[in-house]
């Protein structure tokens, strides 16, 4: 999929003794995810990290076309690789014996150069590579495609052409005449010199193969779970907000998480097995506290106005490429370490296909007995769809949740903590987990805080639950269930509940908050799914449910469509709205408190005149809102200053 | 989103008089989608296409980090750009007056160079650029970030640092002290020299602005619908398969589409407004017929074994980058032309985020009265999840359907033609359509053909319908509805129906085939959605439905969850299986005829003993299948040789 080079970089981070040779096909080199990987050396410390030795294999063709890098001039190719920061060594030819010797020489030269660079950088008085000018070696291997395969088949050249890409020689019932050619081809490797009469590899050759952990398949870095050590994690209570009662304080969820992550970095500094990755958004996502104890790793030039850049640091966020951040993190996890990828919610879609492939890898690895579990791939998606103060329509895409929950249910998890203490609890859980893809969606703007850390931990451990303090159905069957998932929907669902309870005190409302989305799925479909009995206890079999959801409403529909209660009315993101006030984006998508109340009333026909007047009041509020923001440029005071209490 | 450069290349294709100047930010230049765009000149004809003049704006910073290209040595930067095939001109400095002059000189130089290259290439005896060595000019503009903005605010440098990225100077109720600074800053532009006392721009300056279509916002290329002309399309009947009765012949759906597309290319050759795009998969996706009348456009070196490469051609498929193919096509469409993007189904996920952004653009453009409609963005996804003869688990992802159907319903469409004649009808429809994102999923291996072209056209126009010839409920209420969507599910649903009808002739089965997925959505949610009355007529309100679906079952769940009939049991892709026989991948995911029959029986308890024996027979078949493929390496004869008749 074009990101093996990123994986290699991730693998050598914090592995100063490791040199990862990585073959990159010339077709692969044309793919978007890989193209920027060539710049990764700007983030690799020659002191505390290992090295990557890329081998660009220019065999000239992809499926049915030539490759670009094989058809530009040798001068341009050298310019390109030098421009990306490398010192390329060229190995070219088609005589196998001569090429083996040339390749061996190139490998020796490259490894020597890497070791010399590292020894110098690690000496007390480094002389090379000041100002980030370390230039690592790489190898360009130019050889025929399908080398030593059939020269021609049915009159068409195969070796050295694109035709060698797939099956060079078809031998089946329709092509019996190819059998002789297959035999000649295979005999060209002189098996009689390689094997004895019983078909066993001759001892001289068998003795050449590496032993023990030097075997490629037994290298512990290729089965990273062997090397995995638990993270040391701080007590979340030490970083929790004090929430005397629901809604009593406001705070930034991501801003609260920052000091916790700072502590994670500090506690695991000595073992060097945790890193934070992101596409230039650590500060923008409100995680600045981490820079109190570490820096951004950056090996290129720095100036006196740069902030938090250093040759070594636990944060890799100085390249604006989701592909590289993801690829580095995957490589880091696959070699037995831990990490977190913080990104804008909308732009994580850029790596949809990489997530799919990692989820597939985890699924297959989980089925192989000798593969040890690795740390989960943790996404922290902030700056989400409901925060559009100065971005806009292009920055709105909550669909990564749909994407990951379409993957193998045993592998993927999605969490939407409603406040900062829940976010702490969820992240703590994700960092302890193994072998999953975890997606956490969190806000960064100040928002009301609902739960004490004890209540948050209990709520998140269950993943879903009734908030009794917001409900008034304790002594009766509920007339209405107000469900919510995500920080903004929780705020609006609570505000709607308050309006309903004040205007219609006889209506029994149950408020349910969902943190762990998969709780809604049937137990047979997802390991986290509630049993039907538990689901029906919470949602009943027929009480109207108004569900305020962070993402596309269809995701709730598909998760709940097999449940007994068929009254679900979901409010969520409907691809509406661009730069506007925080409340107006909710109004445009029907997620605001007023629309929630109107929908609730549509499901409560027995509220009669009181209900009719309340609905009118809600419609008046929507008009007033529209008028106010158009004339004042900000939300109405009753929205801005709203509190639960 | 990092693909503006691809858009510019798409815009100048077939626009020989157009020179598209395109500013690329240095942060943007780090993104994966853009990185490979620098190689696009290898696909641009200096004769029949226009030219792109990239202006790499190196202002040194992204949100809170320096940029890579601004911090590598000037030598390395030059190497990099030369290696990508460009002749860079450098404009550097921070004195506005001097820089304006330097930039004007660079623009003149660049435009002159472009015109010289084009004149030469278009002359009867071109001298430059033999063997694809045309080297286009580009400009590197190195200037301070936040240039001429506030130098420092609250003691921190702003101009020339990352701090200029967002709001350089906050003026609000909390920062009244910044008001003076704002005034000084704005006055530094000497408004008294630019405007008269009434605030109007002085006539000398107003006279400088371009008139008519030279105004950037009035350039017809920026409102491509103004330039759009209908395609000339062949009669689909001329390319249809003769299908005497359902299942009478077998053929490759994509192989049948090839000659139709060949004709589309021929018919529109003179108007040069249709192109086929793809990541090196035109042949692999069985569209080779197009190369009977055109070539792949390729401006780099060619050798005597390359096939179908030429300096000019209607196919752009010689770069293995979904990002570029997509970006070029978008640019081509946005400037008023037509196109089709053919790709492997799994790897289209690489451009998920680009699809989202184009869908958002179409949604907003549709709301703006003066914007004219442009041709739809057409995806043709072949080599799909059910074709795993020699690929495997990594090549299986039918989730692009989920992705596009999550977007604004007015914009997106998804079609799964069950056979070749339906594919012709659907592609014909897509090429005539405007302002949509159309996704067509099609197979390439030989498969039974079901419908005559007349029946196919009628079926596709409705998008969904009962196949009476496969059903036996004509004179009774159906006992079971067997629904299917996609070529492979249709085959298995028909095979299951045949088994059921033969073993249990008293059971009335209705077979429904779905081509247009959105037909299943409620009418209120998608413009194509069936009314509840129409849906209930087809699916009834309570007859058990077994649905065989091409993609993830959850998509059918969420489309149908608001319908009355709650019996839907969906079979589809469950992330199981890798390289195996064509039938076994279906078995592993439960989409095969035997699992469909077993599930049908579970919904038909009244079939009694006959049903019990049939279920046993199905389980025996699954065992026999498993044994056969393990020992024989291919599917059982009864599967390979199965026919409907």
Short mmCIF file of N, CA, C and O in Angstrom, two decimals, chain A residues 352-431:
data_model
loop_
_atom_site.label_atom_id
_atom_site.label_comp_id
_atom_site.label_asym_id
_atom_site.label_seq_id
_atom_site.Cartn_x
_atom_site.Cartn_y
_atom_site.Cartn_z
N UNK A 352 -7.85 6.80 5.66
CA UNK A 352 -8.84 5.73 5.73
C UNK A 352 -8.26 4.37 5.31
O UNK A 352 -8.45 3.36 5.99
N UNK A 353 -7.59 4.36 4.17
CA UNK A 353 -7.15 3.06 3.65
C UNK A 353 -6.02 2.49 4.50
O UNK A 353 -5.89 1.28 4.61
N UNK A 354 -5.22 3.34 5.11
CA UNK A 354 -4.15 2.83 5.99
C UNK A 354 -4.76 2.20 7.23
O UNK A 354 -4.32 1.15 7.71
N UNK A 355 -5.78 2.85 7.79
CA UNK A 355 -6.48 2.28 8.95
C UNK A 355 -7.05 0.91 8.61
O UNK A 355 -6.94 -0.04 9.40
N UNK A 356 -7.69 0.82 7.44
CA UNK A 356 -8.25 -0.47 7.01
C UNK A 356 -7.18 -1.55 6.99
O UNK A 356 -7.40 -2.66 7.46
N UNK A 357 -6.05 -1.21 6.40
CA UNK A 357 -5.00 -2.23 6.27
C UNK A 357 -4.45 -2.63 7.64
O UNK A 357 -4.17 -3.80 7.88
N UNK A 358 -4.31 -1.68 8.55
CA UNK A 358 -3.81 -2.03 9.88
C UNK A 358 -4.85 -2.90 10.60
O UNK A 358 -4.49 -3.88 11.27
N UNK A 359 -6.12 -2.57 10.45
CA UNK A 359 -7.17 -3.39 11.09
C UNK A 359 -7.15 -4.80 10.52
O UNK A 359 -7.34 -5.79 11.25
N UNK A 360 -6.92 -4.91 9.22
CA UNK A 360 -6.83 -6.25 8.62
C UNK A 360 -5.62 -7.00 9.18
O UNK A 360 -5.69 -8.19 9.48
N UNK A 361 -4.51 -6.30 9.33
CA UNK A 361 -3.31 -6.93 9.87
C UNK A 361 -3.60 -7.45 11.29
O UNK A 361 -3.24 -8.58 11.62
N UNK A 362 -4.23 -6.61 12.10
CA UNK A 362 -4.52 -7.03 13.49
C UNK A 362 -5.44 -8.25 13.50
O UNK A 362 -5.27 -9.17 14.31
N UNK A 363 -6.43 -8.25 12.61
CA UNK A 363 -7.38 -9.35 12.56
C UNK A 363 -6.65 -10.66 12.25
O UNK A 363 -6.85 -11.67 12.92
N UNK A 364 -5.80 -10.62 11.24
CA UNK A 364 -5.08 -11.84 10.86
C UNK A 364 -4.07 -12.23 11.94
O UNK A 364 -3.96 -13.40 12.32
N UNK A 365 -3.35 -11.24 12.46
CA UNK A 365 -2.34 -11.53 13.48
C UNK A 365 -2.99 -12.16 14.72
O UNK A 365 -2.40 -13.03 15.37
N UNK A 366 -4.20 -11.72 15.03
CA UNK A 366 -4.90 -12.26 16.20
C UNK A 366 -5.22 -13.74 16.05
O UNK A 366 -5.43 -14.45 17.03
N UNK A 367 -5.26 -14.20 14.79
CA UNK A 367 -5.61 -15.60 14.54
C UNK A 367 -4.37 -16.50 14.47
O UNK A 367 -4.50 -17.71 14.31
N UNK A 368 -3.19 -15.90 14.56
CA UNK A 368 -1.94 -16.68 14.44
C UNK A 368 -1.36 -16.89 15.83
O UNK A 368 -1.01 -15.92 16.50
N UNK A 369 -1.26 -18.14 16.27
CA UNK A 369 -0.94 -18.39 17.68
C UNK A 369 0.39 -17.80 18.15
O UNK A 369 0.48 -17.31 19.27
N UNK A 370 1.41 -17.83 17.31
CA UNK A 370 2.72 -17.37 17.79
C UNK A 370 2.88 -15.86 17.75
O UNK A 370 3.87 -15.33 18.23
N UNK A 371 1.90 -15.15 17.17
CA UNK A 371 2.01 -13.68 17.15
C UNK A 371 1.55 -13.11 18.47
O UNK A 371 0.43 -13.35 18.91
N UNK A 372 2.41 -12.33 19.11
CA UNK A 372 2.05 -11.73 20.38
C UNK A 372 1.30 -10.41 20.14
O UNK A 372 1.60 -9.70 19.18
N UNK A 373 0.42 -10.11 21.05
CA UNK A 373 -0.37 -8.88 20.93
C UNK A 373 0.52 -7.63 20.99
O UNK A 373 1.47 -7.58 21.78
N UNK A 374 0.16 -6.66 20.20
CA UNK A 374 0.85 -5.36 20.25
C UNK A 374 -0.10 -4.30 20.80
O UNK A 374 -1.30 -4.55 20.97
N UNK A 375 0.46 -3.14 21.08
CA UNK A 375 -0.37 -2.04 21.59
C UNK A 375 -1.36 -1.59 20.52
O UNK A 375 -1.10 -1.71 19.32
N UNK A 376 -2.48 -1.09 20.95
CA UNK A 376 -3.52 -0.64 20.03
C UNK A 376 -3.08 0.61 19.26
O UNK A 376 -2.23 1.37 19.71
N UNK A 377 -3.69 0.76 18.10
CA UNK A 377 -3.51 1.98 17.30
C UNK A 377 -4.56 2.98 17.77
O UNK A 377 -5.76 2.79 17.54
N UNK A 378 -4.10 4.02 18.47
CA UNK A 378 -5.00 4.96 19.13
C UNK A 378 -5.10 6.28 18.38
O UNK A 378 -4.09 6.96 18.20
N UNK A 379 -6.30 6.60 17.94
CA UNK A 379 -6.56 7.89 17.29
C UNK A 379 -7.29 8.80 18.27
O UNK A 379 -8.30 8.41 18.84
N UNK A 380 -6.79 10.01 18.39
CA UNK A 380 -7.47 11.02 19.21
C UNK A 380 -7.90 12.13 18.26
O UNK A 380 -7.08 12.90 17.76
N UNK A 381 -9.20 12.17 17.96
CA UNK A 381 -9.70 13.12 16.97
C UNK A 381 -10.32 14.32 17.65
O UNK A 381 -11.36 14.22 18.30
N UNK A 382 -9.64 15.45 17.52
CA UNK A 382 -10.14 16.67 18.14
C UNK A 382 -10.48 17.67 17.03
O UNK A 382 -10.52 17.31 15.86
N UNK A 383 -10.75 18.91 17.42
CA UNK A 383 -11.11 19.94 16.43
C UNK A 383 -12.19 19.39 15.52
O UNK A 383 -12.07 19.35 14.30
N UNK A 384 -13.27 18.93 16.17
CA UNK A 384 -14.24 18.13 15.45
C UNK A 384 -15.32 18.95 14.74
O UNK A 384 -15.30 20.18 14.74
N UNK A 385 -16.25 18.23 14.15
CA UNK A 385 -17.24 18.81 13.25
C UNK A 385 -18.06 19.94 13.88
O UNK A 385 -18.49 20.86 13.19
N UNK A 386 -18.25 19.90 15.20
CA UNK A 386 -19.10 20.91 15.84
C UNK A 386 -18.32 22.14 16.29
O UNK A 386 -18.86 23.00 16.95
N UNK A 387 -17.02 22.22 15.91
CA UNK A 387 -16.20 23.37 16.31
C UNK A 387 -15.79 24.13 15.07
O UNK A 387 -14.71 23.92 14.54
N UNK A 388 -16.65 25.01 14.59
CA UNK A 388 -16.41 25.66 13.31
C UNK A 388 -16.31 27.17 13.44
O UNK A 388 -16.79 27.91 12.59
N UNK A 389 -15.67 27.62 14.51
CA UNK A 389 -15.59 29.05 14.74
C UNK A 389 -14.85 29.76 13.62
O UNK A 389 -15.20 30.86 13.23
N UNK A 390 -13.79 29.16 13.09
CA UNK A 390 -13.09 29.84 11.99
C UNK A 390 -12.66 28.89 10.88
O UNK A 390 -11.98 29.29 9.97
N UNK A 391 -13.06 27.62 10.96
CA UNK A 391 -12.85 26.77 9.80
C UNK A 391 -14.16 26.72 9.02
O UNK A 391 -14.79 27.73 8.86
N UNK A 392 -14.59 25.58 8.55
CA UNK A 392 -15.84 25.62 7.80
C UNK A 392 -16.20 24.26 7.24
O UNK A 392 -15.78 23.23 7.76
N UNK A 393 -16.99 24.28 6.17
CA UNK A 393 -17.59 23.07 5.61
C UNK A 393 -16.53 22.02 5.27
O UNK A 393 -16.74 20.82 5.47
N UNK A 394 -15.38 22.47 4.78
CA UNK A 394 -14.32 21.51 4.42
C UNK A 394 -13.76 20.80 5.64
O UNK A 394 -13.12 19.76 5.50
N UNK A 395 -13.94 21.38 6.83
CA UNK A 395 -13.37 20.80 8.05
C UNK A 395 -14.40 19.96 8.81
O UNK A 395 -14.23 19.71 9.99
N UNK A 396 -15.46 19.54 8.12
CA UNK A 396 -16.54 18.81 8.80
C UNK A 396 -16.67 17.42 8.21
O UNK A 396 -17.18 17.25 7.10
N UNK A 397 -16.23 16.41 8.92
CA UNK A 397 -16.43 15.03 8.48
C UNK A 397 -16.29 14.09 9.67
O UNK A 397 -15.19 13.72 10.07
N UNK A 398 -17.43 13.71 10.27
CA UNK A 398 -17.37 12.80 11.40
C UNK A 398 -17.40 11.33 10.97
O UNK A 398 -17.62 10.44 11.80
N UNK A 399 -17.18 11.06 9.68
CA UNK A 399 -17.42 9.71 9.15
C UNK A 399 -16.34 8.68 9.45
O UNK A 399 -16.51 7.51 9.08
N UNK A 400 -15.24 9.08 10.09
CA UNK A 400 -14.23 8.07 10.44
C UNK A 400 -14.83 7.03 11.38
O UNK A 400 -14.44 5.87 11.37
N UNK A 401 -15.81 7.44 12.18
CA UNK A 401 -16.51 6.50 13.06
C UNK A 401 -17.20 5.42 12.25
O UNK A 401 -17.11 4.23 12.56
N UNK A 402 -17.91 5.82 11.21
CA UNK A 402 -18.56 4.85 10.32
C UNK A 402 -17.51 3.92 9.73
O UNK A 402 -17.70 2.70 9.63
N UNK A 403 -16.40 4.52 9.31
CA UNK A 403 -15.35 3.75 8.64
C UNK A 403 -14.80 2.66 9.55
O UNK A 403 -14.75 1.49 9.17
N UNK A 404 -14.39 3.02 10.76
CA UNK A 404 -13.75 2.01 11.61
C UNK A 404 -14.76 0.98 12.09
O UNK A 404 -14.43 -0.19 12.23
N UNK A 405 -16.01 1.40 12.30
CA UNK A 405 -16.99 0.42 12.80
C UNK A 405 -17.49 -0.51 11.69
O UNK A 405 -18.19 -1.48 11.97
N UNK A 406 -17.09 -0.26 10.44
CA UNK A 406 -17.39 -1.22 9.37
C UNK A 406 -16.37 -2.35 9.36
O UNK A 406 -16.58 -3.36 8.71
N UNK A 407 -15.25 -2.18 10.05
CA UNK A 407 -14.19 -3.19 10.04
C UNK A 407 -14.54 -4.33 10.99
O UNK A 407 -15.55 -4.30 11.67
N UNK A 408 -13.67 -5.33 11.05
CA UNK A 408 -13.94 -6.51 11.87
C UNK A 408 -14.26 -6.08 13.29
O UNK A 408 -13.44 -5.45 13.96
N UNK A 409 -15.44 -6.41 13.81
CA UNK A 409 -15.87 -5.89 15.11
C UNK A 409 -14.92 -6.26 16.26
O UNK A 409 -14.82 -5.52 17.23
N UNK A 410 -14.24 -7.40 16.15
CA UNK A 410 -13.32 -7.75 17.22
C UNK A 410 -12.16 -6.79 17.36
O UNK A 410 -11.48 -6.76 18.38
N UNK A 411 -11.94 -5.97 16.35
CA UNK A 411 -10.73 -5.15 16.27
C UNK A 411 -10.97 -3.69 16.60
O UNK A 411 -10.11 -3.03 17.17
N UNK A 412 -12.13 -3.14 16.25
CA UNK A 412 -12.29 -1.68 16.31
C UNK A 412 -13.22 -1.23 17.43
O UNK A 412 -14.18 -1.91 17.78
N UNK A 413 -12.88 -0.08 17.98
CA UNK A 413 -13.60 0.52 19.10
C UNK A 413 -13.73 2.02 18.86
O UNK A 413 -12.80 2.63 18.36
N UNK A 414 -14.85 2.60 19.28
CA UNK A 414 -15.03 4.05 19.11
C UNK A 414 -15.60 4.63 20.40
O UNK A 414 -16.61 4.13 20.90
N UNK A 415 -14.95 5.67 20.91
CA UNK A 415 -15.34 6.28 22.19
C UNK A 415 -15.61 7.77 22.01
O UNK A 415 -14.80 8.48 21.40
N UNK A 416 -16.71 8.23 22.57
CA UNK A 416 -17.04 9.66 22.51
C UNK A 416 -17.30 10.17 23.92
O UNK A 416 -18.46 10.32 24.35
N UNK A 417 -16.23 10.45 24.67
CA UNK A 417 -16.40 10.92 26.05
C UNK A 417 -17.13 12.26 26.09
O UNK A 417 -16.81 13.16 25.32
N UNK A 418 -18.12 12.40 27.00
CA UNK A 418 -18.91 13.63 27.05
C UNK A 418 -18.22 14.77 27.79
O UNK A 418 -18.68 15.90 27.69
N UNK A 419 -17.17 14.48 28.53
CA UNK A 419 -16.48 15.56 29.23
C UNK A 419 -15.03 15.17 29.50
O UNK A 419 -14.58 14.10 29.07
N UNK A 420 -14.31 16.04 30.21
CA UNK A 420 -12.87 15.87 30.36
C UNK A 420 -12.53 14.65 31.22
O UNK A 420 -11.60 13.90 30.91
N UNK A 421 -13.26 14.44 32.32
CA UNK A 421 -12.93 13.29 33.17
C UNK A 421 -13.20 11.99 32.43
O UNK A 421 -12.46 11.01 32.58
N UNK A 422 -14.24 11.96 31.63
CA UNK A 422 -14.49 10.77 30.80
C UNK A 422 -13.38 10.59 29.77
O UNK A 422 -12.95 9.46 29.50
N UNK A 423 -12.91 11.69 29.22
CA UNK A 423 -11.81 11.59 28.25
C UNK A 423 -10.57 10.98 28.90
O UNK A 423 -9.91 10.11 28.32
N UNK A 424 -10.27 11.40 30.12
CA UNK A 424 -9.13 10.82 30.83
C UNK A 424 -9.31 9.31 31.00
O UNK A 424 -8.39 8.52 30.76
N UNK A 425 -10.49 8.93 31.42
CA UNK A 425 -10.76 7.51 31.65
C UNK A 425 -10.63 6.70 30.37
O UNK A 425 -10.04 5.62 30.35
N UNK A 426 -11.15 7.25 29.27
CA UNK A 426 -11.13 6.54 27.99
C UNK A 426 -9.69 6.41 27.48
O UNK A 426 -9.26 5.35 27.02
N UNK A 427 -8.93 7.50 27.55
CA UNK A 427 -7.56 7.44 27.04
C UNK A 427 -6.71 6.48 27.88
O UNK A 427 -5.91 5.71 27.34
N UNK A 428 -6.91 6.52 29.18
CA UNK A 428 -6.23 5.56 30.05
C UNK A 428 -6.54 4.13 29.61
O UNK A 428 -5.63 3.28 29.50
N UNK A 429 -7.79 3.86 29.33
CA UNK A 429 -8.19 2.52 28.88
C UNK A 429 -7.53 2.17 27.54
O UNK A 429 -7.00 1.06 27.36
N UNK A 430 -7.53 3.11 26.61
CA UNK A 430 -6.96 2.83 25.28
C UNK A 430 -5.47 2.56 25.37
O UNK A 430 -4.95 1.70 24.66
N UNK A 431 -4.78 3.31 26.22
CA UNK A 431 -3.33 3.12 26.32
C UNK A 431 -2.97 1.79 26.98
O UNK A 431 -1.86 1.31 26.83
#
